[in-house]
Amino acid sequence: MSYGKVALIGLGLIASSMYWAMKRAGMTAHVSGYARSSETRETARRIGLCDTVCDSAEEAVKDADLIVLAVPVGAMGAVAEAIAPHLKPGATVTDVGSVKKAVIDEVGPHIPEGVHFVPAHPMAGTEHSGPESGFASLYDNRWCLIVPQDASEEATAALETYWQALGANTQRMEPAHHDLVCAVVSHVPHLIAYTMVGVADDLRRVSDQEVIKFSAAGFRDFTRIAASDPTMWRDVFLTNKEASLEILGRFTEELFALQRAIRTGDGDTLFDYFTHTREIRRGILQAGQDTDAPDFGRIRKE
Ligand code: NAP
């Protein structure tokens, strides 16, 4: 099964990167796009994002074989409800939301009989957002998690093939497991970055000048992550509450253990802990999941 027409609903970082990756892959599918604001639609037209930019979601999904919901998680349900009566029988609806259980609960009930629903989540992104932030290589060698529901095997496999053509590796996963994994590798780390930047901002003893001037020492990475889109991340925590709280609880326990080691001068505990975490970092580099890192090539060769 290959798609003759693909509709992108929401034209931000994720959808625009999908469009450029489709073009890079030489896909012949006609791509229609829709974003809620006329400003974003105008930008999309100006930069040639999508073959057709439509003024309504209903128009964009007309006759589409694949419909991609690429809006914040909290908006998925309303968008699905609006497009549902206009979906072609046999079409596949997918999404790119960072949370899966909530999206399935919100979107699933609106999917008409005869239309497949195959939720997905590309594990790739940057701190930038909007139609001009996308680029063709965003998904290269990244994972796209596929969370099949009642869709046919054919529809699920077609979506996997599609994501592979965009450069991603695919893996199937259960929704609850997906949300827990993402809480560990993405959601709680973002919360910690937001918190650390907030702490530095509160700390009046360190002047703003110093925070900016000396930011190379770890803090700079936190500020980059903490620049991520507030709407997207608000929705992530509101909809992945259970798993986020679970991981935050564990994080707090570990933090207290390290705090205790510092207070009691327990160097062995600190050294062993940091040795273990260094190994985790090496594993990520060896798996090719941080190709931008300065130490990527060295670690890969070892
Ligand atoms: P983005 O660049 O901020 O773009 C979001 C798009 O959704 C825009 O076109 C925006 O329209 C539209 N939108 C926002 N609020 C809406 C609403 N209430 N109703 C209808 N449309 C709305 O976001 P993104 O980074 O592409 O993220 C899109 C999805 O991908 C999210 O579900 C996110 O969880 C997921 N995701 C993001 C990342 C990442 O790192 N960024 C990674 C993986 C998955 P206007 O421009 O007209 O406002």
Tab-separated table of C-alpha atoms and ligand atoms in Angstrom:
chain	number	residue	atom	x	y	z
A	1	MET	CA	0.000	0.000	0.000
A	2	SER	CA	1.486	3.397	-0.917
A	3	TYR	CA	-0.206	6.731	-0.410
A	4	GLY	CA	-1.429	8.790	-3.385
A	5	LYS	CA	-2.327	11.795	-1.243
A	6	VAL	CA	-1.011	12.770	2.194
A	7	ALA	CA	-2.644	15.494	4.330
A	8	LEU	CA	-0.573	17.248	6.978
A	9	ILE	CA	-2.764	18.877	9.641
A	10	GLY	CA	-0.623	21.341	11.578
A	11	LEU	CA	2.415	22.795	9.808
A	12	GLY	CA	5.103	23.095	12.467
A	13	LEU	CA	8.527	21.542	12.973
A	14	ILE	CA	7.360	17.933	12.756
A	15	ALA	CA	5.023	18.233	9.736
A	16	SER	CA	7.357	20.478	7.740
A	17	SER	CA	10.248	18.072	8.328
A	18	MET	CA	8.015	15.242	7.117
A	19	TYR	CA	7.236	17.186	3.941
A	20	TRP	CA	10.896	17.890	3.152
A	21	ALA	CA	11.847	14.293	3.948
A	22	MET	CA	9.084	13.044	1.610
A	23	LYS	CA	10.424	15.237	-1.190
A	24	ARG	CA	13.985	14.117	-0.504
A	25	ALA	CA	12.831	10.492	-0.708
A	26	GLY	CA	11.259	11.201	-4.122
A	27	MET	CA	7.756	10.308	-2.965
A	28	THR	CA	5.207	11.188	-5.619
A	29	ALA	CA	2.259	11.567	-3.220
A	30	HIS	CA	0.399	14.856	-3.469
A	31	VAL	CA	0.777	16.625	-0.119
A	32	SER	CA	-1.928	18.964	1.139
A	33	GLY	CA	-1.417	20.976	4.303
A	34	TYR	CA	-3.481	22.958	6.751
A	35	ALA	CA	-2.647	25.100	9.789
A	36	ARG	CA	-5.174	26.963	11.903
A	37	SER	CA	-3.667	30.446	11.516
A	38	SER	CA	-3.628	32.314	8.210
A	39	GLU	CA	-0.130	33.516	9.126
A	40	THR	CA	1.246	29.969	9.190
A	41	ARG	CA	-0.600	29.082	5.980
A	42	GLU	CA	0.877	32.146	4.269
A	43	THR	CA	4.372	31.235	5.456
A	44	ALA	CA	3.874	27.689	4.156
A	45	ARG	CA	2.832	29.031	0.739
A	46	ARG	CA	5.788	31.416	0.647
A	47	ILE	CA	8.393	28.725	1.387
A	48	GLY	CA	6.775	26.063	-0.829
A	49	LEU	CA	5.798	23.836	2.076
A	50	CYS	CA	3.189	21.345	0.745
A	51	ASP	CA	1.937	20.977	-2.816
A	52	THR	CA	-1.350	22.611	-1.783
A	53	VAL	CA	-1.999	24.685	1.336
A	54	CYS	CA	-5.716	24.599	2.146
A	55	ASP	CA	-7.785	27.094	4.123
A	56	SER	CA	-9.669	24.362	5.995
A	57	ALA	CA	-8.759	20.985	7.452
A	58	GLU	CA	-11.824	19.453	5.770
A	59	GLU	CA	-10.519	20.505	2.347
A	60	ALA	CA	-6.997	19.245	3.127
A	61	VAL	CA	-8.158	15.725	4.096
A	62	LYS	CA	-10.504	15.304	1.116
A	63	ASP	CA	-9.483	12.150	-0.803
A	64	ALA	CA	-6.338	11.760	1.323
A	65	ASP	CA	-4.983	8.237	1.857
A	66	LEU	CA	-2.852	9.247	4.852
A	67	ILE	CA	-3.822	11.989	7.301
A	68	VAL	CA	-1.152	13.114	9.769
A	69	LEU	CA	-2.266	14.977	12.894
A	70	ALA	CA	0.721	17.182	13.771
A	71	VAL	CA	-0.779	19.580	16.315
A	72	PRO	CA	-0.173	19.769	20.095
A	73	VAL	CA	-1.433	16.709	21.979
A	74	GLY	CA	-4.211	18.689	23.676
A	75	ALA	CA	-5.634	19.749	20.306
A	76	MET	CA	-5.702	16.290	18.656
A	77	GLY	CA	-9.236	15.332	19.752
A	78	ALA	CA	-10.898	18.505	18.425
A	79	VAL	CA	-9.018	18.246	15.116
A	80	ALA	CA	-10.014	14.586	14.717
A	81	GLU	CA	-13.651	15.452	15.409
A	82	ALA	CA	-13.602	18.211	12.778
A	83	ILE	CA	-12.114	16.078	9.992
A	84	ALA	CA	-13.904	12.792	10.778
A	85	PRO	CA	-16.932	13.282	8.466
A	86	HIS	CA	-14.611	14.117	5.548
A	87	LEU	CA	-12.323	11.077	5.671
A	88	LYS	CA	-12.163	8.695	2.734
A	89	PRO	CA	-13.090	5.057	3.506
A	90	GLY	CA	-9.913	2.966	3.678
A	91	ALA	CA	-7.756	5.992	4.609
A	92	THR	CA	-5.246	5.859	7.471
A	93	VAL	CA	-5.192	8.490	10.215
A	94	THR	CA	-1.970	8.781	12.168
A	95	ASP	CA	-0.544	11.337	14.583
A	96	VAL	CA	2.905	12.388	15.763
A	97	GLY	CA	2.001	13.284	19.351
A	98	SER	CA	4.560	12.872	22.105
A	99	VAL	CA	2.025	11.080	24.329
A	100	LYS	CA	0.078	8.053	23.160
A	101	LYS	CA	-2.514	6.901	25.729
A	102	ALA	CA	-4.221	10.312	25.836
A	103	VAL	CA	-4.159	10.738	22.056
A	104	ILE	CA	-5.706	7.310	21.568
A	105	ASP	CA	-8.439	8.165	24.096
A	106	GLU	CA	-9.139	11.562	22.505
A	107	VAL	CA	-8.811	10.714	18.803
A	108	GLY	CA	-9.917	7.055	18.676
A	109	PRO	CA	-13.651	7.632	19.279
A	110	HIS	CA	-13.858	10.038	16.314
A	111	ILE	CA	-12.351	7.672	13.734
A	112	PRO	CA	-15.186	6.384	11.524
A	113	GLU	CA	-15.741	2.727	10.672
A	114	GLY	CA	-13.608	1.736	7.684
A	115	VAL	CA	-10.818	4.237	8.449
A	116	HIS	CA	-7.593	2.948	10.021
A	117	PHE	CA	-6.036	4.642	13.033
A	118	VAL	CA	-2.315	4.012	13.551
A	119	PRO	CA	-0.814	6.314	16.218
A	120	ALA	CA	2.900	7.050	15.923
A	121	HIS	CA	5.611	9.167	17.527
A	122	PRO	CA	8.830	10.179	15.785
A	123	MET	CA	11.478	10.453	18.503
A	124	ALA	CA	13.185	13.440	16.939
A	125	GLY	CA	12.918	17.162	17.411
A	126	THR	CA	14.625	20.417	18.170
A	127	GLU	CA	13.773	23.339	20.420
A	128	HIS	CA	12.479	25.244	17.372
A	129	SER	CA	8.902	25.312	16.183
A	130	GLY	CA	6.825	26.595	13.290
A	131	PRO	CA	6.738	25.919	9.531
A	132	GLU	CA	10.197	27.355	8.844
A	133	SER	CA	11.976	25.187	11.401
A	134	GLY	CA	11.669	21.881	9.519
A	135	PHE	CA	14.441	20.103	7.630
A	136	ALA	CA	14.636	16.891	5.586
A	137	SER	CA	17.160	15.023	7.726
A	138	LEU	CA	15.362	15.410	11.092
A	139	TYR	CA	14.295	11.752	11.158
A	140	ASP	CA	17.482	10.181	9.818
A	141	ASN	CA	18.449	7.210	11.991
A	142	ARG	CA	15.965	8.288	14.684
A	143	TRP	CA	13.233	6.019	15.994
A	144	CYS	CA	9.592	6.341	15.102
A	145	LEU	CA	7.473	4.398	17.581
A	146	ILE	CA	4.337	2.869	16.068
A	147	VAL	CA	1.479	2.155	18.444
A	148	PRO	CA	-1.012	0.053	16.442
A	149	GLN	CA	-4.609	-0.117	17.598
A	150	ASP	CA	-7.293	-2.034	15.715
A	151	ALA	CA	-5.893	-1.111	12.301
A	152	SER	CA	-5.186	-3.873	9.787
A	153	GLU	CA	-1.676	-5.283	9.547
A	154	GLU	CA	-1.501	-3.882	6.018
A	155	ALA	CA	-2.266	-0.326	7.189
A	156	THR	CA	0.221	-0.584	10.063
A	157	ALA	CA	2.983	-1.994	7.855
A	158	ALA	CA	2.347	0.736	5.241
A	159	LEU	CA	2.883	3.435	7.862
A	160	GLU	CA	6.118	1.756	8.965
A	161	THR	CA	7.365	1.671	5.367
A	162	TYR	CA	6.438	5.353	5.018
A	163	TRP	CA	8.445	6.367	8.119
A	164	GLN	CA	11.387	4.263	7.006
A	165	ALA	CA	11.366	6.147	3.690
A	166	LEU	CA	11.595	9.385	5.711
A	167	GLY	CA	14.828	8.068	7.243
A	168	ALA	CA	13.558	6.665	10.551
A	169	ASN	CA	13.820	3.248	12.159
A	170	THR	CA	10.477	1.944	13.382
A	171	GLN	CA	9.435	-0.093	16.386
A	172	ARG	CA	5.998	-1.117	17.609
A	173	MET	CA	5.085	-0.414	21.213
A	174	GLU	CA	2.142	-0.552	23.610
A	175	PRO	CA	0.695	2.878	24.528
A	176	ALA	CA	1.363	2.701	28.295
A	177	HIS	CA	4.914	1.475	27.753
A	178	HIS	CA	5.473	4.229	25.189
A	179	ASP	CA	4.376	6.884	27.683
A	180	LEU	CA	6.671	5.516	30.403
A	181	VAL	CA	9.685	5.273	28.084
A	182	CYS	CA	9.104	8.815	26.843
A	183	ALA	CA	8.722	10.118	30.399
A	184	VAL	CA	12.240	8.774	31.099
A	185	VAL	CA	14.043	9.762	27.920
A	186	SER	CA	12.271	12.980	27.030
A	187	HIS	CA	9.504	14.377	29.210
A	188	VAL	CA	11.121	14.481	32.670
A	189	PRO	CA	14.509	15.612	31.248
A	190	HIS	CA	12.677	18.568	29.708
A	191	LEU	CA	11.027	19.330	33.054
A	192	ILE	CA	14.411	19.236	34.776
A	193	ALA	CA	15.841	21.628	32.167
A	194	TYR	CA	12.918	24.001	32.632
A	195	THR	CA	13.428	23.825	36.402
A	196	MET	CA	17.192	24.379	36.287
A	197	VAL	CA	16.825	27.441	34.095
A	198	GLY	CA	14.128	28.691	36.476
A	199	VAL	CA	16.449	28.114	39.470
A	200	ALA	CA	19.287	30.061	37.827
A	201	ASP	CA	16.866	32.861	37.079
A	202	ASP	CA	15.799	32.954	40.729
A	203	LEU	CA	19.341	32.925	42.024
A	204	ARG	CA	19.996	36.603	42.451
A	205	ARG	CA	23.535	36.072	43.757
A	206	VAL	CA	24.589	34.987	40.266
A	207	SER	CA	24.041	37.918	37.997
A	208	ASP	CA	22.317	37.462	34.637
A	209	GLN	CA	25.586	38.504	33.026
A	210	GLU	CA	27.437	35.598	34.646
A	211	VAL	CA	24.739	33.070	33.803
A	212	ILE	CA	25.037	33.972	30.130
A	213	LYS	CA	28.811	34.473	30.087
A	214	PHE	CA	29.717	31.147	31.712
A	215	SER	CA	26.878	29.093	30.265
A	216	ALA	CA	29.162	26.625	28.435
A	217	ALA	CA	29.433	24.599	31.639
A	218	GLY	CA	26.332	22.417	31.148
A	219	PHE	CA	23.801	25.167	31.690
A	220	ARG	CA	23.782	26.081	27.989
A	221	ASP	CA	22.252	22.710	27.077
A	222	PHE	CA	19.570	23.236	29.696
A	223	THR	CA	18.697	26.650	28.242
A	224	ARG	CA	18.438	25.166	24.756
A	225	ILE	CA	16.030	22.474	25.924
A	226	ALA	CA	14.110	24.970	28.066
A	227	ALA	CA	13.503	27.084	24.949
A	228	SER	CA	11.137	24.377	23.619
A	229	ASP	CA	7.556	25.257	22.738
A	230	PRO	CA	5.508	25.984	25.917
A	231	THR	CA	2.190	24.783	24.443
A	232	MET	CA	3.593	21.458	23.349
A	233	TRP	CA	5.265	20.793	26.695
A	234	ARG	CA	2.305	21.957	28.780
A	235	ASP	CA	0.181	19.429	26.890
A	236	VAL	CA	2.765	16.667	27.330
A	237	PHE	CA	2.689	16.969	31.133
A	238	LEU	CA	-1.066	17.389	31.340
A	239	THR	CA	-1.615	14.255	29.259
A	240	ASN	CA	1.272	12.074	30.470
A	241	LYS	CA	0.649	12.789	34.122
A	242	GLU	CA	0.917	9.256	35.515
A	243	ALA	CA	4.234	8.266	33.908
A	244	SER	CA	5.768	11.720	34.477
A	245	LEU	CA	4.953	11.601	38.196
A	246	GLU	CA	6.297	8.055	38.438
A	247	ILE	CA	9.641	9.049	36.913
A	248	LEU	CA	9.797	12.320	38.869
A	249	GLY	CA	9.361	10.319	42.073
A	250	ARG	CA	12.318	8.113	41.179
A	251	PHE	CA	14.348	11.137	40.131
A	252	THR	CA	13.729	12.803	43.489
A	253	GLU	CA	14.864	9.657	45.342
A	254	GLU	CA	18.125	9.523	43.379
A	255	LEU	CA	18.673	13.244	43.873
A	256	PHE	CA	18.274	12.861	47.622
A	257	ALA	CA	20.772	9.983	47.593
A	258	LEU	CA	23.334	12.144	45.776
A	259	GLN	CA	22.561	15.082	48.063
A	260	ARG	CA	23.292	12.854	51.036
A	261	ALA	CA	26.553	11.635	49.464
A	262	ILE	CA	27.684	15.241	48.970
A	263	ARG	CA	26.727	16.217	52.525
A	264	THR	CA	28.484	13.214	54.098
A	265	GLY	CA	31.524	13.445	51.814
A	266	ASP	CA	30.828	10.003	50.332
A	267	GLY	CA	33.122	10.229	47.307
A	268	ASP	CA	32.809	6.522	46.433
A	269	THR	CA	29.061	6.825	45.900
A	270	LEU	CA	29.476	9.896	43.710
A	271	PHE	CA	32.303	8.328	41.694
A	272	ASP	CA	30.441	5.055	41.125
A	273	TYR	CA	27.279	6.898	40.147
A	274	PHE	CA	29.052	9.124	37.615
A	275	THR	CA	30.983	6.140	36.197
A	276	HIS	CA	27.699	4.330	35.607
A	277	THR	CA	26.056	7.334	33.922
A	278	ARG	CA	29.105	7.810	31.715
A	279	GLU	CA	28.576	4.267	30.419
A	280	ILE	CA	24.987	5.132	29.534
A	281	ARG	CA	26.241	8.099	27.514
A	282	ARG	CA	28.689	5.877	25.632
A	283	GLY	CA	25.840	3.484	24.824
A	284	ILE	CA	23.820	6.339	23.285
A	285	LEU	CA	26.767	7.417	21.128
A	286	GLN	CA	27.472	3.854	20.058
A	287	ALA	CA	23.827	3.450	19.021
A	288	GLY	CA	24.241	6.514	16.767
A	289	GLN	CA	21.608	8.531	18.623
A	290	ASP	CA	23.652	11.728	19.084
A	291	THR	CA	25.495	12.245	15.849
A	292	ASP	CA	25.946	15.997	16.546
A	293	ALA	CA	28.013	15.390	19.667
A	294	PRO	CA	31.705	16.347	19.426
A	295	ASP	CA	32.682	13.000	20.976
A	296	PHE	CA	30.459	10.956	18.609
A	297	GLY	CA	33.209	9.849	16.192
A	298	ARG	CA	35.714	9.011	18.902
A	299	ILE	CA	33.348	6.888	20.951
A	300	ARG	CA	32.023	5.078	17.834
A	301	LYS	CA	35.576	4.057	16.903
A	302	GLU	CA	36.426	2.696	20.342
B	1	NAP	P1	4.866	23.342	16.248
B	1	NAP	O1	6.078	23.567	15.425
B	1	NAP	O2	4.602	24.291	17.383
B	1	NAP	O3	3.575	23.337	15.289
B	1	NAP	C1	2.303	23.072	15.816
B	1	NAP	C2	1.238	23.203	14.727
B	1	NAP	O4	-0.013	22.909	15.369
B	1	NAP	C3	1.126	24.579	14.117
B	1	NAP	O5	0.817	24.479	12.755
B	1	NAP	C4	-0.037	25.206	14.882
B	1	NAP	O6	-0.797	26.093	14.096
B	1	NAP	C5	-0.903	24.003	15.179
B	1	NAP	N1	-1.704	24.193	16.384
B	1	NAP	C6	-1.287	24.650	17.595
B	1	NAP	N2	-2.308	24.673	18.474
B	1	NAP	C7	-3.392	24.232	17.801
B	1	NAP	C8	-4.751	24.042	18.150
B	1	NAP	N3	-5.193	24.294	19.401
B	1	NAP	N4	-5.597	23.590	17.197
B	1	NAP	C9	-5.166	23.336	15.941
B	1	NAP	N5	-3.885	23.488	15.557
B	1	NAP	C10	-3.010	23.936	16.462
B	1	NAP	O7	4.827	21.892	16.889
B	1	NAP	P2	5.636	20.565	16.514
B	1	NAP	O8	6.956	20.606	17.213
B	1	NAP	O9	5.591	20.347	15.048
B	1	NAP	O10	4.759	19.483	17.302
B	1	NAP	C11	3.623	18.894	16.714
B	1	NAP	C12	3.319	17.584	17.426
B	1	NAP	O11	4.463	16.750	17.331
B	1	NAP	C13	2.989	17.710	18.909
B	1	NAP	O12	1.923	16.838	19.213
B	1	NAP	C14	4.248	17.235	19.608
B	1	NAP	O13	3.946	16.600	20.831
B	1	NAP	C15	4.805	16.241	18.595
B	1	NAP	N6	6.251	16.083	18.627
B	1	NAP	C16	7.074	17.162	18.779
B	1	NAP	C17	8.446	16.972	18.840
B	1	NAP	C18	9.384	18.153	19.026
B	1	NAP	O14	10.502	17.978	19.513
B	1	NAP	N7	8.988	19.347	18.662
B	1	NAP	C19	9.007	15.686	18.684
B	1	NAP	C20	8.142	14.610	18.463
B	1	NAP	C21	6.768	14.814	18.453
B	1	NAP	P3	-0.410	27.647	13.960
B	1	NAP	O15	0.989	27.701	13.457
B	1	NAP	O16	-1.390	28.137	12.967
B	1	NAP	O17	-0.555	28.215	15.329
